[in-house]
PDB file of C-alpha atoms in Angstrom:
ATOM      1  CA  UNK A   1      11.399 -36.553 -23.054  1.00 68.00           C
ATOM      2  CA  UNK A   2      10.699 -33.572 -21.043  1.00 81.00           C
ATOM      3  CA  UNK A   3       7.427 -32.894 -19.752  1.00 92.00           C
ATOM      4  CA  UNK A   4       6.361 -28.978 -20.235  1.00 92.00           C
ATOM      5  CA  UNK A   5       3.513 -26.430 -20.512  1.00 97.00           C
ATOM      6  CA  UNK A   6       2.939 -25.149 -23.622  1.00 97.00           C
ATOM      7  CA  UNK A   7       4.040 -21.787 -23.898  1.00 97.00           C
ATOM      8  CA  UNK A   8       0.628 -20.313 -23.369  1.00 97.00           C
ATOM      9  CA  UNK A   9       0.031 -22.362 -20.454  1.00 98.00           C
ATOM     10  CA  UNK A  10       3.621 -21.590 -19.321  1.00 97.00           C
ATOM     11  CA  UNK A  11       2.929 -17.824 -19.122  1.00 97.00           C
ATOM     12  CA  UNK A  12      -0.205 -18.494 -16.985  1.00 97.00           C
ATOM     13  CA  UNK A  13       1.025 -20.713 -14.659  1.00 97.00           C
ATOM     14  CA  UNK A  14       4.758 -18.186 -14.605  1.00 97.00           C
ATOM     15  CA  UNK A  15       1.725 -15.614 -13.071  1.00 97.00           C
ATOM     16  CA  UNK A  16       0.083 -17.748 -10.993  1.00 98.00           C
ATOM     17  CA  UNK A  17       3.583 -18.471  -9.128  1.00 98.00           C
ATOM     18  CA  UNK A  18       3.775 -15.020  -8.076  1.00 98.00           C
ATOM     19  CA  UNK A  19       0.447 -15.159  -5.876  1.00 98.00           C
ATOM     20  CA  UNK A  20       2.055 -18.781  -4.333  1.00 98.00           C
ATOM     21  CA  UNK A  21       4.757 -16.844  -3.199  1.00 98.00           C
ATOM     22  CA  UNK A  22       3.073 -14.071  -2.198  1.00 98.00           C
ATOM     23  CA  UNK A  23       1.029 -16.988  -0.323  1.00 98.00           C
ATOM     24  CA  UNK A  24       4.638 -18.125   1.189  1.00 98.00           C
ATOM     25  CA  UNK A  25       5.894 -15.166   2.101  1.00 97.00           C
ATOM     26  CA  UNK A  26       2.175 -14.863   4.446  1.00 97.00           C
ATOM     27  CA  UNK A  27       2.616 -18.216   5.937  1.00 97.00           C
ATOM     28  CA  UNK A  28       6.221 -17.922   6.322  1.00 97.00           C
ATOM     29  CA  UNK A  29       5.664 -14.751   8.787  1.00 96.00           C
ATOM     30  CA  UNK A  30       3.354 -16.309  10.929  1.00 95.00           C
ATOM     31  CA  UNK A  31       6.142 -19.024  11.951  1.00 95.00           C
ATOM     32  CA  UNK A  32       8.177 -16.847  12.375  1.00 94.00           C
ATOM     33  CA  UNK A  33       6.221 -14.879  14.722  1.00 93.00           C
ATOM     34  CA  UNK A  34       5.130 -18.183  16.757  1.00 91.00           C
ATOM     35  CA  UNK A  35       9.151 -19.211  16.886  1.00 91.00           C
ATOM     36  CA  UNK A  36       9.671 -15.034  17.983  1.00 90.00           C
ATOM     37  CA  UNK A  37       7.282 -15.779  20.528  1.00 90.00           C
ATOM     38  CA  UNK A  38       8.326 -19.420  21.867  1.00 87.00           C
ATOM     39  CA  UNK A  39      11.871 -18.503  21.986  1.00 84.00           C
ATOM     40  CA  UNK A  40      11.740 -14.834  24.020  1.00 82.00           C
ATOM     41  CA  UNK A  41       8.052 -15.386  25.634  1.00 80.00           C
ATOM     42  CA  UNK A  42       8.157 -19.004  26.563  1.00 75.00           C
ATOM     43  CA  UNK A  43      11.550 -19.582  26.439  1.00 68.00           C
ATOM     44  CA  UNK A  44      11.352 -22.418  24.080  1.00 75.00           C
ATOM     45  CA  UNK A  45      12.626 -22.725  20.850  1.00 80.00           C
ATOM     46  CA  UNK A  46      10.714 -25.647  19.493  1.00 86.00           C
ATOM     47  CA  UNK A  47      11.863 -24.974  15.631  1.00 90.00           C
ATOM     48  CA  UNK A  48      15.506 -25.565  14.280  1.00 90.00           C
ATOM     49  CA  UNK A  49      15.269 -23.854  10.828  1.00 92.00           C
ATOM     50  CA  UNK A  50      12.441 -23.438   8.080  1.00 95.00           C
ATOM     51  CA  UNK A  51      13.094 -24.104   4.636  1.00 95.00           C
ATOM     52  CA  UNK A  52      10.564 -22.799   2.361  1.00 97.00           C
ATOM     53  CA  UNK A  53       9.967 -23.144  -1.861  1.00 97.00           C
ATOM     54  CA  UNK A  54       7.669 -22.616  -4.765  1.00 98.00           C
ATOM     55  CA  UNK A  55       7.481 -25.262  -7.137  1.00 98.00           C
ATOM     56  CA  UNK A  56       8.879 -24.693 -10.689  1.00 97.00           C
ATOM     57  CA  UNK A  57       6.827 -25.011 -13.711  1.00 97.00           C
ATOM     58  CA  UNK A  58       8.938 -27.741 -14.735  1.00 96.00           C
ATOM     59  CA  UNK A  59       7.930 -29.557 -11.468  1.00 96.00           C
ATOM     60  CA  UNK A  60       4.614 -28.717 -11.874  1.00 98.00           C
ATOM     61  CA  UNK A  61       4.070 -30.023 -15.294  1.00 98.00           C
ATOM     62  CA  UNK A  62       5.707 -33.619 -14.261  1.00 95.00           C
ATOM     63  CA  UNK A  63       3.481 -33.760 -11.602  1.00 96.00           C
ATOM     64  CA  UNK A  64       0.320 -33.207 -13.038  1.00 98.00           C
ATOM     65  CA  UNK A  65       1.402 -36.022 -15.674  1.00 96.00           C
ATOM     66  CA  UNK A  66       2.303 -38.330 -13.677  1.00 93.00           C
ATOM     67  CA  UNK A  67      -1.337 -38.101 -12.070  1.00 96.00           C
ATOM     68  CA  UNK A  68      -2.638 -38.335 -15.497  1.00 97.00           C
ATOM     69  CA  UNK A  69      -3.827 -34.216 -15.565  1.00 98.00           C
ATOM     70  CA  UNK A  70      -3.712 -32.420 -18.632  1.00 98.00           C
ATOM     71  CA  UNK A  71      -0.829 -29.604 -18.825  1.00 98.00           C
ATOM     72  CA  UNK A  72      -2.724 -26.106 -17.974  1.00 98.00           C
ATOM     73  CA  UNK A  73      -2.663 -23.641 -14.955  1.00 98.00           C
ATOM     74  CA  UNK A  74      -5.667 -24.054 -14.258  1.00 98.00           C
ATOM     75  CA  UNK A  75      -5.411 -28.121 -13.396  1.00 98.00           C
ATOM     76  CA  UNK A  76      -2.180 -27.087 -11.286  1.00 98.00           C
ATOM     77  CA  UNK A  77      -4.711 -24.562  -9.165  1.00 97.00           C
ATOM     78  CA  UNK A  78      -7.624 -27.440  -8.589  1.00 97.00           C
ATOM     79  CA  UNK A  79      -5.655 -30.508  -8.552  1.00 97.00           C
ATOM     80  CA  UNK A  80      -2.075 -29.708  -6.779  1.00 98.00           C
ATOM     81  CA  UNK A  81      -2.226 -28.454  -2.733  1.00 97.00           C
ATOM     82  CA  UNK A  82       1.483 -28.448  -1.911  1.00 97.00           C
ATOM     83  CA  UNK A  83       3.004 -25.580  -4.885  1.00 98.00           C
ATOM     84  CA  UNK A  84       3.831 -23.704  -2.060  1.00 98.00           C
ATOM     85  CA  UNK A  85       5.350 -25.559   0.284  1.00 98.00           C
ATOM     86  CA  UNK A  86       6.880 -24.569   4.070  1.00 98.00           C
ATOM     87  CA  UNK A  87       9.007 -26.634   6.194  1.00 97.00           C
ATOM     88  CA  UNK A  88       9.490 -26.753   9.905  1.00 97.00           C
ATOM     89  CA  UNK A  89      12.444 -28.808  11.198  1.00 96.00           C
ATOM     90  CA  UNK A  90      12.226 -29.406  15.507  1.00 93.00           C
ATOM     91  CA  UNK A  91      14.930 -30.940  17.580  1.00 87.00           C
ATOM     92  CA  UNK A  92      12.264 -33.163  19.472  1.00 88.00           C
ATOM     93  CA  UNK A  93       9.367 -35.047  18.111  1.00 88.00           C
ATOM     94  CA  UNK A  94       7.054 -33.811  20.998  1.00 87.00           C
ATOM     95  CA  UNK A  95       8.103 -29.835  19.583  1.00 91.00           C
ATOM     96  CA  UNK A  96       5.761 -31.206  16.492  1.00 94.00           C
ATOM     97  CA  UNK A  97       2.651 -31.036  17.991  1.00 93.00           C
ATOM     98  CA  UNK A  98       3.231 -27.565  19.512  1.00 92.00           C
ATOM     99  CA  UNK A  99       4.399 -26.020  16.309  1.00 94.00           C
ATOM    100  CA  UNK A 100       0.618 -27.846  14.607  1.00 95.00           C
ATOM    101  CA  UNK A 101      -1.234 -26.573  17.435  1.00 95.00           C
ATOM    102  CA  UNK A 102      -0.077 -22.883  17.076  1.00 94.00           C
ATOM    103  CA  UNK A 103      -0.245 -23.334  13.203  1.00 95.00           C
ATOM    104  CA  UNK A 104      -3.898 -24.628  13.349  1.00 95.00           C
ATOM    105  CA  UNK A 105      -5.289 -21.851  15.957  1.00 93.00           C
ATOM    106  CA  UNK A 106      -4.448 -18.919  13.744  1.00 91.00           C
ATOM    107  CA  UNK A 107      -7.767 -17.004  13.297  1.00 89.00           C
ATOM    108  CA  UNK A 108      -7.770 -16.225   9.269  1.00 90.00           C
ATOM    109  CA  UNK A 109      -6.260 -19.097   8.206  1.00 94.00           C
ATOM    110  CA  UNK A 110      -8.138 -22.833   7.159  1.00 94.00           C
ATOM    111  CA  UNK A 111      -6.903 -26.474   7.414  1.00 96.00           C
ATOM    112  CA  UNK A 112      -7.530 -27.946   4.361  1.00 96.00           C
ATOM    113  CA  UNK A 113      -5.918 -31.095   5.159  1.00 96.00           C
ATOM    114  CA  UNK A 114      -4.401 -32.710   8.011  1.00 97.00           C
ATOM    115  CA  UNK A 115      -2.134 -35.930   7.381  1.00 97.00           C
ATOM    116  CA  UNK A 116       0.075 -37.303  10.683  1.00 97.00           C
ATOM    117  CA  UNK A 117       2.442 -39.252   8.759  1.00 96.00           C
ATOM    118  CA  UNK A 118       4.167 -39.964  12.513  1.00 95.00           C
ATOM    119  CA  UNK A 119       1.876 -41.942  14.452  1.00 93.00           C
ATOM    120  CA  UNK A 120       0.803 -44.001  10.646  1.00 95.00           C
ATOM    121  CA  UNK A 121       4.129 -43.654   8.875  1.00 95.00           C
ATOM    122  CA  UNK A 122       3.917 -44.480   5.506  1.00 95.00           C
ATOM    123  CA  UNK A 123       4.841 -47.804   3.697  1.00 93.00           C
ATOM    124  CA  UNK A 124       8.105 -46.776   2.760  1.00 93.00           C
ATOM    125  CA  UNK A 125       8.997 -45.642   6.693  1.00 95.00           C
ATOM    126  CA  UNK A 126       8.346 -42.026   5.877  1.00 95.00           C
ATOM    127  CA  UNK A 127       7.291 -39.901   8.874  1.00 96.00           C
ATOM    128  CA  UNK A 128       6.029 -36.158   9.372  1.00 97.00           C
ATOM    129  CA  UNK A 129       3.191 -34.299   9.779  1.00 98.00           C
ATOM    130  CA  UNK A 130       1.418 -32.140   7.119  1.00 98.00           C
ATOM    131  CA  UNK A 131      -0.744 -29.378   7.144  1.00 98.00           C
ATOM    132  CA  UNK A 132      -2.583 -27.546   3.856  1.00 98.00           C
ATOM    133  CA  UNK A 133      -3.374 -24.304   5.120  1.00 97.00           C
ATOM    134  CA  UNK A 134      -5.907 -22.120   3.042  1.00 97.00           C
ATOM    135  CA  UNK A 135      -3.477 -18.922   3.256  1.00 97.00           C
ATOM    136  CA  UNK A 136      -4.868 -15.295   2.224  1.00 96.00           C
ATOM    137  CA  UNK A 137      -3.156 -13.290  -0.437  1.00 97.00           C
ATOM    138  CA  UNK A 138      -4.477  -9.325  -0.056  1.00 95.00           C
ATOM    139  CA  UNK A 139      -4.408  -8.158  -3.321  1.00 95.00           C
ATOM    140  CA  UNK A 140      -4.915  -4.030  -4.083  1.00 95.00           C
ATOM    141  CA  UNK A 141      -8.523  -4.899  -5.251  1.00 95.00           C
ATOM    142  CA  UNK A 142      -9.363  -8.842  -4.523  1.00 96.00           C
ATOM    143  CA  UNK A 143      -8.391 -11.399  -1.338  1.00 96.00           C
ATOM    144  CA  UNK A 144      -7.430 -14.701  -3.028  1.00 96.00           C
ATOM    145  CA  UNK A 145      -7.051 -17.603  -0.736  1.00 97.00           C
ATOM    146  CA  UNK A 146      -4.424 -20.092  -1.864  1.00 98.00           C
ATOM    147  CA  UNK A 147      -2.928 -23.674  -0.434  1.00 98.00           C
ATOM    148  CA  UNK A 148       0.419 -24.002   1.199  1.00 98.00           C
ATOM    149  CA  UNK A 149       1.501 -27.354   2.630  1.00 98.00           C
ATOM    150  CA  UNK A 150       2.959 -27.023   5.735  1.00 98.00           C
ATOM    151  CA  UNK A 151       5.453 -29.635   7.047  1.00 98.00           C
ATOM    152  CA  UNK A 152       6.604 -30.185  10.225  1.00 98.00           C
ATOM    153  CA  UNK A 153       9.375 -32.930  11.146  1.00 97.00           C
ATOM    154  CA  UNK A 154      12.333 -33.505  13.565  1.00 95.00           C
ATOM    155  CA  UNK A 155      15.875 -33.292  12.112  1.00 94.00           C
ATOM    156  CA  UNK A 156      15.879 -37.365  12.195  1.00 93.00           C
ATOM    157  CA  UNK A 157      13.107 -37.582  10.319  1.00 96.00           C
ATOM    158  CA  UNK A 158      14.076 -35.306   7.737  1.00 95.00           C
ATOM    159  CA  UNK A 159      17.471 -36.416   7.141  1.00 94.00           C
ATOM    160  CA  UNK A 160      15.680 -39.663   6.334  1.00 95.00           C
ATOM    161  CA  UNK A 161      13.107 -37.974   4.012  1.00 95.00           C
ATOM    162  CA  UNK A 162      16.003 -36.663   2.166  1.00 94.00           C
ATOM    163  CA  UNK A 163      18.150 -39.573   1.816  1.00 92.00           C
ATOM    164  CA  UNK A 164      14.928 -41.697   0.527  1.00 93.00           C
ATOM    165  CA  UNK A 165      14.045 -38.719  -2.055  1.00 89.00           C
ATOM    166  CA  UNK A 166      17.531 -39.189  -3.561  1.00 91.00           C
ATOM    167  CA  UNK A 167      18.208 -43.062  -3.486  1.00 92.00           C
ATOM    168  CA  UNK A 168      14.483 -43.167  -4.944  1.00 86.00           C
ATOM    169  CA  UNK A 169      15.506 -40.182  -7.591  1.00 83.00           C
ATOM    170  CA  UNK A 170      18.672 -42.377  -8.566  1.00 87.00           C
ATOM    171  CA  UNK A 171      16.742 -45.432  -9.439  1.00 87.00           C
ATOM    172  CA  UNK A 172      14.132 -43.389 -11.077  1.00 77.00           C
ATOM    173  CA  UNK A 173      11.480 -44.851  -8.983  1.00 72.00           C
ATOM    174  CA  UNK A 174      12.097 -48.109  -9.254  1.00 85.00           C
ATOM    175  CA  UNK A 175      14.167 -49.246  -6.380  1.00 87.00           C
ATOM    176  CA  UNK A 176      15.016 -53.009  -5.657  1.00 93.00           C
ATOM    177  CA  UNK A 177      13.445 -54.680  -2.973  1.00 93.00           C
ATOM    178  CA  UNK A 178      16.261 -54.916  -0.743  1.00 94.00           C
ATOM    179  CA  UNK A 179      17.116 -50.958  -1.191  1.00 93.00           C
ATOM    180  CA  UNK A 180      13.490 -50.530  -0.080  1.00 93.00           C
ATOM    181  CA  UNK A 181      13.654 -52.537   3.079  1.00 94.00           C
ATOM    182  CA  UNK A 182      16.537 -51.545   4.032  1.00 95.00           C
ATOM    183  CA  UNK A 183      14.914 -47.600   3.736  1.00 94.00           C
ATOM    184  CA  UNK A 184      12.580 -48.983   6.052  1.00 95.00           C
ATOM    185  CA  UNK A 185      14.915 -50.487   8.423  1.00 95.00           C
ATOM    186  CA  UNK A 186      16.588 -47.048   8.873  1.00 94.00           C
ATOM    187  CA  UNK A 187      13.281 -45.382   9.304  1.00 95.00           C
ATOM    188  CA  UNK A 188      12.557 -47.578  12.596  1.00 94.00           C
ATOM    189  CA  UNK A 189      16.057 -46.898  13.788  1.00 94.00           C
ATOM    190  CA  UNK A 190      15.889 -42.928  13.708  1.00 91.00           C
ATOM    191  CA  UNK A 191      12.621 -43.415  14.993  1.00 92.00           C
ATOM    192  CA  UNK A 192      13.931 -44.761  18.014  1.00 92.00           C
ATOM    193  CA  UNK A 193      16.565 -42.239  18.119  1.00 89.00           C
ATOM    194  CA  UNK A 194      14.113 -40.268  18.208  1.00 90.00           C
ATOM    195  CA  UNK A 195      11.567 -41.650  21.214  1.00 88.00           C
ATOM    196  CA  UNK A 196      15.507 -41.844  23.012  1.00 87.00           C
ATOM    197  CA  UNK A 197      15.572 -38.042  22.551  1.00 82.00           C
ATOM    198  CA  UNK A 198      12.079 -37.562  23.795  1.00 76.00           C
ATOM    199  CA  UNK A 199      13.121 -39.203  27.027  1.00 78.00           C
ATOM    200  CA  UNK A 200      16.112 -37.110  27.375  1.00 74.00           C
ATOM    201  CA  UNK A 201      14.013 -33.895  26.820  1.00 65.00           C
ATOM    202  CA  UNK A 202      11.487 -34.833  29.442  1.00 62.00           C
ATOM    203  CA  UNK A 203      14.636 -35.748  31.823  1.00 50.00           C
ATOM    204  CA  UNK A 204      16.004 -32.531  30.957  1.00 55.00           C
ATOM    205  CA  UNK A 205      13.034 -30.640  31.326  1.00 57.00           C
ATOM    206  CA  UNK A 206      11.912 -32.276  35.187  1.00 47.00           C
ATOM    207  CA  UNK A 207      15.901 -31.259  35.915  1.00 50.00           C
ATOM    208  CA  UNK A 208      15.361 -27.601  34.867  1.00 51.00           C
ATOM    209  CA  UNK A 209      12.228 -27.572  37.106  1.00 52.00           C
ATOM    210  CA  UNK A 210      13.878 -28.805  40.103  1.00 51.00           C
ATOM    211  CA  UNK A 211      16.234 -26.086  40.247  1.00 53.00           C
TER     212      UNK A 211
END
């Protein structure tokens, strides 16, 4: 059975989406300014691509019931953080922290939350680090402040993330035990692949220096 607003509710929340992108759109520019700046400033370029999304009502409204919230906007405004959501993708796991740091030090913007998901992965293996930013939205007569969950992962780790969303999407949840360590098996291998790329960075990097 499909889990919906009611069409009242719908409306509302339809609304509310358009300040969440607005919110998006803000949060958006400011990575790409601090990717504008890394790549011609500092010649760096710490950040792959950026993926960013508002979640749908339909999304919303399974969300809220699977954490046992009743259907309405304004429960998707209090209890959900990450309906805006942005997405940084590095090449190198130490490019993470620099891409936080920058994030974080932004004058007008909060942390809401921080959660490093890659030095305590979680059960399942999952790794990446997440921000909720408290993100202004200028209005012609009000300043609303809204949430946007920022991620930030390397390419490993987010080919992972993907993979796991869809095996766990095709058994609805309810994944076998052996499907589940062997999720986690592959998580600790691109790990690695990923501390093996770190090294080759920093060799890189001492290389570039000598010259």
């Amino acid at each position: 059975m499909a889990i919906l607003f009611s069409p009242d509710e719908f409306a509302l929340m339809k609304k509310d989406l358009v300040l969440y992108k607005c919110a998006l759109k803000n949060m958006r520019t400011r990575v790409d300014v601090i990717l504008e700046e890394f790549m011609h400033l500092q010649e760096n370029n710490p950040i792959e691509h950026i993926k960013g999304r508002v979640k749908t009502p339909e999304s919303i409204a399974r969300k809220l019931h699977r954490r046992g919230f009743a259907l309405t906007a304004e429960n998707a405004r209090t209890q959900l953080t990450d309906i805006a959501g942005l997405r940084c993708i590095c090449s190198f796991s130490l490019d993470v922290g620099k891409i936080a740091d920058a994030i974080v030090r932004q004058p007008d913007i909060k942390v809401k939350k921080m959660r490093d998901y890659i030095s305590t992965p979680k059960v399942s293996g999952y790794r990446s680090f997440h921000l909720i930013m408290d993100v202004p939205v200028h209005l012609t007569d009000t300043t609303l402040h809204l949430p946007v969950e920022v991620q930030i992962r390397t390419q490993a780790m987010d080919f992972w993330a993907s993979l796991e969303h869809k095996v766990r999407y095709s058994f609805k949840d309810d994944m076998p035990e052996s499907i589940i360590r062997e999720l986690w098996t592959c998580a600790q291998k691109i790990s690695e692949l990923d501390e093996r790329m770190h090294k080759v960075q920093d060799v890189t990097s001492l290389t570039r220096q000598r010259k």
